[in-house]
Coordinates of C-alpha atoms and ligand atoms in Angstrom, one line a residue:
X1 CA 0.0 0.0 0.0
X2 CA 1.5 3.3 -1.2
X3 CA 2.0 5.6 2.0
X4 CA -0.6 8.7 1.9
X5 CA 0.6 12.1 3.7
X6 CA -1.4 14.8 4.7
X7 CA 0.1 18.5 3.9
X8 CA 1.2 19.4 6.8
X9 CA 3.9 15.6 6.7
X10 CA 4.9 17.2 3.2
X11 CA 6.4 20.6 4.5
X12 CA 10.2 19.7 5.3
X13 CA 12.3 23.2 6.0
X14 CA 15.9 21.4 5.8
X15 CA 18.4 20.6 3.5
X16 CA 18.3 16.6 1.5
X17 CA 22.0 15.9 1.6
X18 CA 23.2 12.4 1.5
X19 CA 20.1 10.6 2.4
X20 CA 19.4 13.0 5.8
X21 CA 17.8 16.1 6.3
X22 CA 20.2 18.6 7.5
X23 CA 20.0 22.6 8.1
X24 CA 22.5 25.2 6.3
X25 CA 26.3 25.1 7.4
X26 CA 25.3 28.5 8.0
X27 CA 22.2 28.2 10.1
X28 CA 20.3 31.0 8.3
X29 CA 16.8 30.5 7.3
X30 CA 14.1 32.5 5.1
X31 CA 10.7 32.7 4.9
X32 CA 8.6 31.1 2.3
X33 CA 5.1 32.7 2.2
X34 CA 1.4 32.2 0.2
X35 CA 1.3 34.7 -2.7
X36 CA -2.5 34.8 -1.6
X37 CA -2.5 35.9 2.0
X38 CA 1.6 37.2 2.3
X39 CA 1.1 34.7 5.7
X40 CA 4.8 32.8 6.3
X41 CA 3.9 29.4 5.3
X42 CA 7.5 28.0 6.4
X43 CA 10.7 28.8 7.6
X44 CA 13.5 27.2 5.4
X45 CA 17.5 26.3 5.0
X46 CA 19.2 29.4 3.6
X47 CA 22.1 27.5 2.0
X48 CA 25.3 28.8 0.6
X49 CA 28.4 28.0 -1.3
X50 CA 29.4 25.2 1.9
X51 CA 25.6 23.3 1.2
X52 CA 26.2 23.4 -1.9
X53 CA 29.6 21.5 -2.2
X54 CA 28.3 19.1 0.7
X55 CA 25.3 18.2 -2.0
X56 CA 28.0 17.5 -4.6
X57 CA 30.6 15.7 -2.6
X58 CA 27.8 13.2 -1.5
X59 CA 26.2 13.2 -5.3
X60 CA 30.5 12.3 -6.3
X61 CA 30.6 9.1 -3.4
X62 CA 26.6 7.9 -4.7
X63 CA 27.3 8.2 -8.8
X64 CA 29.8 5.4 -9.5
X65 CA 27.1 2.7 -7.4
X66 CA 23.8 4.2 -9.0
X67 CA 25.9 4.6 -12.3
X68 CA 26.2 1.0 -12.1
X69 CA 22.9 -0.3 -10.9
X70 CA 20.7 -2.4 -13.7
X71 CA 18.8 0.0 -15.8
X72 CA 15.7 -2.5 -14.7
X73 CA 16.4 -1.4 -11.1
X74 CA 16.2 2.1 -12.0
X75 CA 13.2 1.9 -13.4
X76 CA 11.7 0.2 -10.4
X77 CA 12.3 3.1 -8.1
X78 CA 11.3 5.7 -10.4
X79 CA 7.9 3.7 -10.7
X80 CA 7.8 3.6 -7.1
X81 CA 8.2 7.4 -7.1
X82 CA 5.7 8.0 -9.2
X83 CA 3.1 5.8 -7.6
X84 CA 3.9 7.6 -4.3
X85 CA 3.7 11.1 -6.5
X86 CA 0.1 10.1 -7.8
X87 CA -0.8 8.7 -4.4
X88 CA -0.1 12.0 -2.5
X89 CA -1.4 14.4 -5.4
X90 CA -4.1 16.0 -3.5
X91 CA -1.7 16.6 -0.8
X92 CA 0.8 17.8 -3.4
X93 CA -1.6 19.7 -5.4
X94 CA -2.7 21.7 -2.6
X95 CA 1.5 22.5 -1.0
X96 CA 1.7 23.8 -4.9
X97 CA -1.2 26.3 -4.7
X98 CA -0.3 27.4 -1.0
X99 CA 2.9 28.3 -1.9
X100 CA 2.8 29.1 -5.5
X101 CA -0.8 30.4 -5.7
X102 CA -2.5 28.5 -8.8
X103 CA -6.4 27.0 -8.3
X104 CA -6.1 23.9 -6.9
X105 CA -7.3 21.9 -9.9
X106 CA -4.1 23.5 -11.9
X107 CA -1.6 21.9 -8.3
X108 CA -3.4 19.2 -8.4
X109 CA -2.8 19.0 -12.9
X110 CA 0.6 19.8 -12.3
X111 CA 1.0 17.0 -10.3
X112 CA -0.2 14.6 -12.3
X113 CA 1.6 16.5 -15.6
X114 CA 5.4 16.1 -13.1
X115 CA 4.4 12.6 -12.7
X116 CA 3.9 11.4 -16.0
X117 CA 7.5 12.4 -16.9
X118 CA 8.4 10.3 -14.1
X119 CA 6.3 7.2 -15.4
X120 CA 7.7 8.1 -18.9
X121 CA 11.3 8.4 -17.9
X122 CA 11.2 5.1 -16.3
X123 CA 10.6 3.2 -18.7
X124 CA 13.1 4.7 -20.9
X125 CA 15.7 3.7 -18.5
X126 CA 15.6 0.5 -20.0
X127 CA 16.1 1.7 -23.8
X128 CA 19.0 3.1 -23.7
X129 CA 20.8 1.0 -26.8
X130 CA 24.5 1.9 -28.3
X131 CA 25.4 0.9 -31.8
X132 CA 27.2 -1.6 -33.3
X133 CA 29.0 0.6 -36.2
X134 CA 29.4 -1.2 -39.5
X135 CA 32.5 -2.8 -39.8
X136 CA 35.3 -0.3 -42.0
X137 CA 38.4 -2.8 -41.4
X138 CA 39.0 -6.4 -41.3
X139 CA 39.8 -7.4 -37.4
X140 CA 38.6 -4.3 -35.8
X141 CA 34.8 -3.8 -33.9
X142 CA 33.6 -0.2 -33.7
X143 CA 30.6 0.3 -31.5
X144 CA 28.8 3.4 -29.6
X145 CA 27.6 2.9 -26.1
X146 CA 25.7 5.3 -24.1
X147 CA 26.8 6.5 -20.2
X148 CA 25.4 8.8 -17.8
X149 CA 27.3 12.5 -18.4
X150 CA 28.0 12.3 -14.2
X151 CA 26.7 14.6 -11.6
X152 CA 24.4 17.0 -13.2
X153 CA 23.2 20.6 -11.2
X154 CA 19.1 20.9 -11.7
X155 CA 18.1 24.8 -11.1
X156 CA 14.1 25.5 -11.4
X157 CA 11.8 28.2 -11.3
X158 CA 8.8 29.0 -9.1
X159 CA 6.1 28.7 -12.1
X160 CA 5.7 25.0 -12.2
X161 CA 7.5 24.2 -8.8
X162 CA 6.7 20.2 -9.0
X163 CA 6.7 19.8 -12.8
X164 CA 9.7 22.0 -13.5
X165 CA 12.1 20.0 -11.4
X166 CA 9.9 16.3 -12.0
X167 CA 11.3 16.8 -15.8
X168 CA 15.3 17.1 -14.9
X169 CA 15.6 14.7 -12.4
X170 CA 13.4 11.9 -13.9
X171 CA 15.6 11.5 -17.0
X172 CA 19.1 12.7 -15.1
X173 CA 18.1 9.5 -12.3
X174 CA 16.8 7.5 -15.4
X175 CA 20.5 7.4 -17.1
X176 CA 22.4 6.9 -14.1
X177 CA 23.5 10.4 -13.2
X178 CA 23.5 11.7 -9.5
X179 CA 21.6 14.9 -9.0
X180 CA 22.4 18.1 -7.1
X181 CA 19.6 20.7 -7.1
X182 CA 18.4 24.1 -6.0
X183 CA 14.6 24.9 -6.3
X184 CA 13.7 29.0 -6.9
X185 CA 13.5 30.9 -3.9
X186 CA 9.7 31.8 -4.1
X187 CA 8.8 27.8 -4.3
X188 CA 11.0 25.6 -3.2
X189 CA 8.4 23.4 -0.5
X190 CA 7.1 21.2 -3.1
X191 CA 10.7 20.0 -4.3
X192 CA 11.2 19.2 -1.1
X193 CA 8.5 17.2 -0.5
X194 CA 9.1 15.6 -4.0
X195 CA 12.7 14.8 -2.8
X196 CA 11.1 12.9 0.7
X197 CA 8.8 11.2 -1.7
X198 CA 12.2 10.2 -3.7
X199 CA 13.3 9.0 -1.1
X200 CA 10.7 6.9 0.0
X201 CA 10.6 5.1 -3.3
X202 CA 14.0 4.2 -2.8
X203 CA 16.4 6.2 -4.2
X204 CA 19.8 5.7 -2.5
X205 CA 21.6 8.2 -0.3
X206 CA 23.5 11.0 -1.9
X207 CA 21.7 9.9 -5.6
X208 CA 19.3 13.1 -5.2
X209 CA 19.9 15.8 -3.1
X210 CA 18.6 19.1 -3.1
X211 CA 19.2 22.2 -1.0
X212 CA 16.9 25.7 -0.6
X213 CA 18.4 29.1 -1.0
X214 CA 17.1 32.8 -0.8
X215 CA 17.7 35.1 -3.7
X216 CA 20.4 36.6 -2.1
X217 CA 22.2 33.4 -1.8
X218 CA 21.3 31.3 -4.9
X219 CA 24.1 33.4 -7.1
X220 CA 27.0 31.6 -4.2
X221 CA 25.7 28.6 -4.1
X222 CA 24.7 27.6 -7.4
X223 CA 28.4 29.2 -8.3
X224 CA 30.2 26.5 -6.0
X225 CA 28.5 24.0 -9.0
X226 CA 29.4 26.2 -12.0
X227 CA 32.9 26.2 -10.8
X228 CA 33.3 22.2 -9.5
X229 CA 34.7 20.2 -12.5
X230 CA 33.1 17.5 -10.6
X231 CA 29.7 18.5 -11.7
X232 CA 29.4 17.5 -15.5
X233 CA 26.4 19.0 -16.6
X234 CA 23.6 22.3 -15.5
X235 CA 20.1 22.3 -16.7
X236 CA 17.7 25.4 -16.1
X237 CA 14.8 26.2 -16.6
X238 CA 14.6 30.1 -16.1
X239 CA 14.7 33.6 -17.3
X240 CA 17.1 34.4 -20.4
X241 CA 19.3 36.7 -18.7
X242 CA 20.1 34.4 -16.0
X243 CA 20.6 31.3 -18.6
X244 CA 23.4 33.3 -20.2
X245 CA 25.1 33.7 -16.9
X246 CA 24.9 29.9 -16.0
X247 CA 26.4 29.2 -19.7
X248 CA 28.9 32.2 -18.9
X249 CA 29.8 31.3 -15.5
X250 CA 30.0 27.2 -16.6
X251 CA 32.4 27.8 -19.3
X252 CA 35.8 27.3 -17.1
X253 CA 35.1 23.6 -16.4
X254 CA 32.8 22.8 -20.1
X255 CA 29.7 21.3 -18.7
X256 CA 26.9 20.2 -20.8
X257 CA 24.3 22.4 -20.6
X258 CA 20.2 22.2 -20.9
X259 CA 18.6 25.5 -21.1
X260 CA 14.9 26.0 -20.8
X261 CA 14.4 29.8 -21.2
X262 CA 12.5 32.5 -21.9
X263 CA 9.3 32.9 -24.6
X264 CA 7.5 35.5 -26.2
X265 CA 4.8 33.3 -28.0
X266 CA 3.2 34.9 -31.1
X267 CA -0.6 33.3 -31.6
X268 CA -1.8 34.0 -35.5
X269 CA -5.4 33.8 -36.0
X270 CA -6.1 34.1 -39.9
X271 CA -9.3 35.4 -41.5
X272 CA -9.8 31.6 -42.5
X273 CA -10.0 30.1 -38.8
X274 CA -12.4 28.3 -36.8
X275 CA -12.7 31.5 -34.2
X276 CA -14.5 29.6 -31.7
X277 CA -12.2 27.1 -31.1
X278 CA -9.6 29.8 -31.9
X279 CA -10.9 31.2 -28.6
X280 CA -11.0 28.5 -26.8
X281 CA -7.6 27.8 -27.7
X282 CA -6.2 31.3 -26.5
X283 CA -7.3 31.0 -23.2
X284 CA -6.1 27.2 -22.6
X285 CA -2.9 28.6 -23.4
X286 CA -2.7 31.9 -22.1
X287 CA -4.6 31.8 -18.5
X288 CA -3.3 28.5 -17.1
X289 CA -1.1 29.8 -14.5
X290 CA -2.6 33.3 -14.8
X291 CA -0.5 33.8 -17.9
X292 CA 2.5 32.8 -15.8
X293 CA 3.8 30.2 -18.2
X294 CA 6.6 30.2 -20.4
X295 CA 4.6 29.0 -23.4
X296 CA 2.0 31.8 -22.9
X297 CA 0.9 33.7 -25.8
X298 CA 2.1 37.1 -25.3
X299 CA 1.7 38.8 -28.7
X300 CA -1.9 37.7 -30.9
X301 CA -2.1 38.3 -34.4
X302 CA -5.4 38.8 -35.9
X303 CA -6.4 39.0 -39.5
X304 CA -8.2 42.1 -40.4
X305 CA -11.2 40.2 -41.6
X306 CA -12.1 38.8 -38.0
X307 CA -9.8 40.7 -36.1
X308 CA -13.3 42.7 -34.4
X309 CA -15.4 39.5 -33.9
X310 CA -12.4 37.7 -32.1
X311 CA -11.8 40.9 -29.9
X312 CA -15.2 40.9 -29.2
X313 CA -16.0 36.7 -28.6
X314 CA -12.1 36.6 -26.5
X315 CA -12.8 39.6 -23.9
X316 CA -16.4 37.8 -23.2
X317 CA -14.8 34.6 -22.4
X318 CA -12.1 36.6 -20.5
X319 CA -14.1 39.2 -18.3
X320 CA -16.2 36.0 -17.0
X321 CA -12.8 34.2 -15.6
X322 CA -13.2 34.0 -11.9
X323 CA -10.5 35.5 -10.0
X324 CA -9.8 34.3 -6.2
X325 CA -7.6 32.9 -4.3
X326 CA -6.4 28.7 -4.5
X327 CA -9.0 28.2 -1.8
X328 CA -12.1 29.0 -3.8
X329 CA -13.1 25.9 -5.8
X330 CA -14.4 28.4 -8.6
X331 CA -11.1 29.7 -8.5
X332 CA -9.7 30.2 -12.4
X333 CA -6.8 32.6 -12.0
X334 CA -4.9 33.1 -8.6
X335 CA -2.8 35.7 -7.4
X336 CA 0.6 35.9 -9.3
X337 CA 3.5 35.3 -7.5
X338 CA 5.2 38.3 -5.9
X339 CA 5.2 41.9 -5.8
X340 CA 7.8 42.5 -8.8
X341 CA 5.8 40.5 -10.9
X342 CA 2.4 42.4 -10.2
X343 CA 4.4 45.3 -11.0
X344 CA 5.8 44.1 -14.3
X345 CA 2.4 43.6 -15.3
X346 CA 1.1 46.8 -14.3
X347 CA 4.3 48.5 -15.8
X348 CA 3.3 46.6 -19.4
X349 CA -0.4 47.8 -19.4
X350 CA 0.5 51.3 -18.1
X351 CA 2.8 51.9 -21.2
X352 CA 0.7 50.1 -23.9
X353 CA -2.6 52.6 -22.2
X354 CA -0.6 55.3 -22.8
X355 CA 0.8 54.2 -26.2
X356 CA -2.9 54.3 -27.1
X357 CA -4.4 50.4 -26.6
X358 CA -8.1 49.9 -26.1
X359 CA -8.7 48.0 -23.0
X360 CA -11.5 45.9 -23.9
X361 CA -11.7 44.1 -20.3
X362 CA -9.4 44.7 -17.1
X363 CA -6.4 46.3 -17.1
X364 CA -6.2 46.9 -13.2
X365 CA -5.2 45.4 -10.6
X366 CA -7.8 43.6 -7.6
X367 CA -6.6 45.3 -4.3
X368 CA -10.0 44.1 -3.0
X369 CA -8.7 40.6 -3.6
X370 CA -5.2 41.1 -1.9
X371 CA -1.9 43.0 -3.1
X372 CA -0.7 40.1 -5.9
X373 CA -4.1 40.6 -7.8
X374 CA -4.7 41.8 -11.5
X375 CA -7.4 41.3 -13.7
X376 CA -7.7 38.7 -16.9
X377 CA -7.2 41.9 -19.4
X378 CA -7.6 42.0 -23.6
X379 CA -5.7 45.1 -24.9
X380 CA -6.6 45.8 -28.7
X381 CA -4.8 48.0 -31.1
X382 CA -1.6 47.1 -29.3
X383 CA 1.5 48.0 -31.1
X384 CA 5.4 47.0 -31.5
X385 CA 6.7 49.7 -29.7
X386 CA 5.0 48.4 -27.0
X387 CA 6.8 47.0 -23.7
X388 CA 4.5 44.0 -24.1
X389 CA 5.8 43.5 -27.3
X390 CA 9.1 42.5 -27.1
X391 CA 8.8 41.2 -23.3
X392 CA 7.2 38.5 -21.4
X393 CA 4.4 39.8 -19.3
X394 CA 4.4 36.5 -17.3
X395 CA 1.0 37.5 -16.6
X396 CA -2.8 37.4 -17.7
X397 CA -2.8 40.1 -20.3
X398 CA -3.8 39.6 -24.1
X399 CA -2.7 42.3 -26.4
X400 CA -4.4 41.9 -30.0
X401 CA -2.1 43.4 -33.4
X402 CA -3.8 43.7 -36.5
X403 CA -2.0 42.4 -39.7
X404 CA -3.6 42.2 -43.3
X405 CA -1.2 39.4 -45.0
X406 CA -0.3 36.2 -44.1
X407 CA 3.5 37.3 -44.6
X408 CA 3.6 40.6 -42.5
X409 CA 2.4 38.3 -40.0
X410 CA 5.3 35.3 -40.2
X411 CA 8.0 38.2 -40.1
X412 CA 6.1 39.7 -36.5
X413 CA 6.0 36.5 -35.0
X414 CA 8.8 35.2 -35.9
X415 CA 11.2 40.0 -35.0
X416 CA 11.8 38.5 -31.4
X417 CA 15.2 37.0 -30.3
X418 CA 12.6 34.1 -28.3
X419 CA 12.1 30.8 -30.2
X420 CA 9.9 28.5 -27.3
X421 CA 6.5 28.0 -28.6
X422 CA 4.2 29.8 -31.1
X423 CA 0.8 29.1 -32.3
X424 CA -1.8 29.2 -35.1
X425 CA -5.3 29.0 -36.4
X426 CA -6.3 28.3 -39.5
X427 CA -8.4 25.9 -42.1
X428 CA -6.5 26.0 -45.1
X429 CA -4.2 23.0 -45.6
X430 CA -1.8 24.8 -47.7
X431 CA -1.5 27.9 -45.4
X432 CA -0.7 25.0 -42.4
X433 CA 1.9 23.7 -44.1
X434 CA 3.7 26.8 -44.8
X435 CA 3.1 28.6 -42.0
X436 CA 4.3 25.4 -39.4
X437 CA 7.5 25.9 -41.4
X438 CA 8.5 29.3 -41.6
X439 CA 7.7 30.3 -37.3
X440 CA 11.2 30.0 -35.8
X441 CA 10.0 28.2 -32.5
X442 CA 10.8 24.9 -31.0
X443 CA 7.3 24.2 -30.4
X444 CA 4.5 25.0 -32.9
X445 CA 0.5 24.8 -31.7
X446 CA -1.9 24.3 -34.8
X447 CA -5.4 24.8 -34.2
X448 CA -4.2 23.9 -30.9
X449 CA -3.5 25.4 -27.2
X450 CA -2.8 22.6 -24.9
X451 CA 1.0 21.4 -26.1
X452 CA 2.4 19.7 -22.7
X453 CA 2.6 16.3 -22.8
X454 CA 5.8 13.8 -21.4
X455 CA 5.7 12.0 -24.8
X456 CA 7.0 15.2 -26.5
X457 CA 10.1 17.1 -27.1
X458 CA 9.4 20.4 -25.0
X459 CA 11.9 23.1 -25.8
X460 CA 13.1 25.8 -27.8
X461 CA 15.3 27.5 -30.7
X462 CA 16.9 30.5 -30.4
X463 CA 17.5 32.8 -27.1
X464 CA 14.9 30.6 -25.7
X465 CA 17.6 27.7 -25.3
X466 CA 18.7 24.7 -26.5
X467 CA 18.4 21.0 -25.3
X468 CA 14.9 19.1 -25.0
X469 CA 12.6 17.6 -22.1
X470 CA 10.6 14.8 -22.5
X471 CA 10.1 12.4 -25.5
X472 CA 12.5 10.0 -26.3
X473 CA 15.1 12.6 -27.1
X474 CA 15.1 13.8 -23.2
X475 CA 17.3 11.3 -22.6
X476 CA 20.2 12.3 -24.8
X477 CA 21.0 15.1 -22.2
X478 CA 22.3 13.4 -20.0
X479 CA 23.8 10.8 -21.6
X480 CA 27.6 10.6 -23.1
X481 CA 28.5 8.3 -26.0
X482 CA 31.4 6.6 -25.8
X483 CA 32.9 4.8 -29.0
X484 CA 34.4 2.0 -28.3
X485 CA 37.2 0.2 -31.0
X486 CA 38.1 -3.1 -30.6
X487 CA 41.2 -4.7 -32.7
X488 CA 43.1 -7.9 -32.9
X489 CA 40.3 -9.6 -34.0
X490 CA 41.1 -11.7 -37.0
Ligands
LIG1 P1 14.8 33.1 -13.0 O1 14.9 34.4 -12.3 O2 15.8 32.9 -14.1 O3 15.1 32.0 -11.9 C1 15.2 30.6 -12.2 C2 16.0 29.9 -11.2 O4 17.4 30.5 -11.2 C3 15.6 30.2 -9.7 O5 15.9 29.0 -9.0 C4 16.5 31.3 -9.3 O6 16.6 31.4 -7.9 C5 17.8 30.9 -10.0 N1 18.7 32.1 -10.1 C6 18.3 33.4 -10.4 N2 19.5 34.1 -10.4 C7 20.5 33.3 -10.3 C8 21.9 33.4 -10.2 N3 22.5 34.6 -10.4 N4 22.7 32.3 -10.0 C9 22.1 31.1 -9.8 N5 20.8 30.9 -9.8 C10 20.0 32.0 -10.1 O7 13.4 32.8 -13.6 P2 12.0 32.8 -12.9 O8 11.6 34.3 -12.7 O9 12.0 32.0 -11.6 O10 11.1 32.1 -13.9 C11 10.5 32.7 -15.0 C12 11.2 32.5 -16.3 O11 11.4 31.1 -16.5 C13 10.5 33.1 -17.5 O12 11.4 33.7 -18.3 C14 9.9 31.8 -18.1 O13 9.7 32.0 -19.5 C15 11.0 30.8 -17.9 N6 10.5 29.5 -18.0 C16 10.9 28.7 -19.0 C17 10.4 27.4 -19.2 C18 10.9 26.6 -20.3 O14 10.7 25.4 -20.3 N7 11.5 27.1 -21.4 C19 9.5 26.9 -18.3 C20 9.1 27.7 -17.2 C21 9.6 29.0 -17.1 P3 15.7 32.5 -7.1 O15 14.3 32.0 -7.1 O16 16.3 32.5 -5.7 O17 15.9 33.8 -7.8

């Protein structure tokens, strides 16, 4: 019978090193709080540089035993981790929202969405084939096996706190690599509890361990990794800016290097487009989260010929979203996650509003509802000198540009130095074809807004990163191939 916690068993405010739960060298602690209420949900390790070379010198003594374990018995204990995962998602679900602030249907979803990578990753585990190379020379044997890169450093944001962080460490465990990690300073209870569950399932001591750090301190102790030769490989999933750094600061000691970044997702609706599902579509993608996802539309393009009726069907649908806290079952969008991001938001609309935007629903923010409040907003007559233009909003704001030809707008979806996802509508199967082509985007939605899935390569192009999670490329990341020649055969 898979063990069952309630939330309050979930809430661990130490350090995983080595199989034990220790505080910071230091002793410091910070406060992790509910975007919703600003109450101090927990008082956590503040680790530093000294946390985070005890993490890798454990993950250095666990890899060459979990490097060598069957893949079979991999697989076993990530299946184990998932069932407990799946087991505990209400639990889990609900330590997402209180700390991270989406409706509890979206913690609970995210749950399930981490978990699936898990279930996906472990069976991949036991596919991980070489090559035998066809022979070039008489009494020689050429072949290509596959080994784990070594101890890789896993660095998440606060968007998706369990699904982020599910995605690295499933395939990193799955190959045989040893994990060191460091969840974002806004959200780092679920990882923890994620990490307990880990353990629980059966993952050895010092294969997975995981330390919590304020803002101030994440640049030291993520820096102690960037600078150990010992650890062979970063993945992030972050902001641009801070991507560059890690790929900057990384470059003394070569790692490999997985970087999920920043988007700016253009979403094309064409004249010829179903608009009601084209609607639909927008706000699957846009409002999960509250807009706070990286594969959020943030600039639409509409066709002149239905740019008016889609303004007009989208800001119905949107002015009837229910806004309230996590705690409300009728709960659609939550509070967003601190007071700089409330502010970037506010900072977008301000400027486009004064650039001369219709605001066709919202455009405020809900101080009735609590300080991290804004409302679901469509902006029309937007613009490209617009902040919201060439920046994430990371929040729940549509701004609608008109465009009259098909190739005007390809070349404004595609004016962005971003690359993650994009999207489309349309009913012509010629138009399809091109169009999927010619967006420079790692991921492209077609008469489509719900992408995610484990059995697909998530990622993007451009200065939205390289490397891919999920599918049965998500492996390849952490795995090294080794060629092997053989002679002195004949
Ligand atoms: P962020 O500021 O880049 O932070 C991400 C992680 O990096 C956090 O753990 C953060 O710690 C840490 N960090 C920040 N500065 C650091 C430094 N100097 N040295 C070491 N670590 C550092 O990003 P965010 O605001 O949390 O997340 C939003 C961004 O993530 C958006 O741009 C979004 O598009 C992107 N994102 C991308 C994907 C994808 O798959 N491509 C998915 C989700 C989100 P602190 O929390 O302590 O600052």
């Amino acid at each position: 019978m898979t063990q069952q916690y309630e939330l309050s068993e979930l809430i661990r405010s130490d350090n995983f090193i080595d199989g034990k739960w220790v505080a910071s060298a230091g002793g410091k602690r910070f406060d992790v709080t509910n975007p919703a209420t600003g109450e101090v949900i927990a008082q956590i390790a503040d680790s530093d540089a000294a946390d985070a070379r005890a993490a890798t010198d454990a993950a250095a003594r666990a890899f060459p035993g979990w490097r060598d374990t069957l893949p079979r018995d991999r697989a076993a204990v990530l299946h184990r981790w998932h069932a407990l995962m799946v087991a505990n998602a209400d639990a889990l679900g609900r330590l997402i929202s209180l700390e991270q602030g989406k409706p509890l249907a979206e913690g609970r979803g995210e749950v399930m969405y981490g978990a699936s990578y898990v279930a996906w990753f472990a069976d991949e585990a036991t596919r991980i084939y070489g090559d035998i190379i066809p022979q070039q020379q008489r009494g020689k044997r050429m072949s290509a096996i596959k080994e784990p890169v070594g101890i890789v450093a896993a660095i998440t944001p606060w968007n998706f706190p369990l699904a982020m962080i599910a995605r690295k460490i499933a395939p990193a465990l799955a190959a045989g690599c040893t994990v060191v990690g460091k969840p974002a300073e806004d959200t780092p209870l679920t990882a923890l509890a994620l990490v307990m569950l880990a353990h629980e399932a059966g993952v050895p001591a010092g294969v997975l361990n995981l330390i919590s750090a304020s803002r101030e301190n994440a640049g030291p102790a993520v820096g102690d990794w960037l600078a150990d030769s010992r650890v062979r490989k970063i993945t992030f999933t972050g902001s641009t800016p801070v991507g560059k750094y890690l790929a900057r600061e990384s470059a003394g000691t070569l790692k490999k290097l997985s970087l999920e970044l920043g988007g700016n997702a253009p979403f094309i609706v064409f004249d010829d487009a179903d608009l009601d599902a084209a609607v639909t579509g927008m706000l699957a993608a846009k409002f999960r989260n509250g807009g706070q996802t990286c594969v959020c539309p943030n600039r639409v393009y509409v066709q002149s010929g239905v740019y008016e009726r889609f303004a007009d069907l989208l800001a119905t649908r949107v002015a009837a979203l229910k806004v309230a806290p996590a705690t409300d079952p009728a709960a659609q969008i939550g509070p967003m996650i601190n007071a700089r991001a409330i502010d970037k938001i506010a900072r977008h609309v301000d400027d486009a509003v004064s650039r001369g935007v219709r605001v066709l629903t919202g455009g405020k923010r809900l101080p009735e509802l609590g300080p991290n409040y804004y409302a679901p907003t469509v902006l029309a007559d937007a613009s490209p000198d617009m902040q919201l233009s060439c920046e994430e909003t990371f929040g729940p704001v549509v701004p609608l540009f008109r465009f009259d030809h098909e190739a005007e707008a390809i070349h404004a979806a595609n004016d962005t130095p971003f690359g993650l996802a994009s999207y489309f509508y349309s009913q012509d199967v010629r138009r399809i074809d091109r169009v999927a082509r010619q967006l420079e985007a790692g991921i492209v939605g077609i008469n489509e807004g719900a992408l995610a899935s484990e059995a697909a390569p998530f990622g993007g192009v451009k200065e939205s990163g390289y490397g891919r999670e999920g599918s049965k490329y998500g492996l390849d990341d952490y795995l090294s191939i080794k060629y092997l020649c053989q002679g002195g055969l004949e």
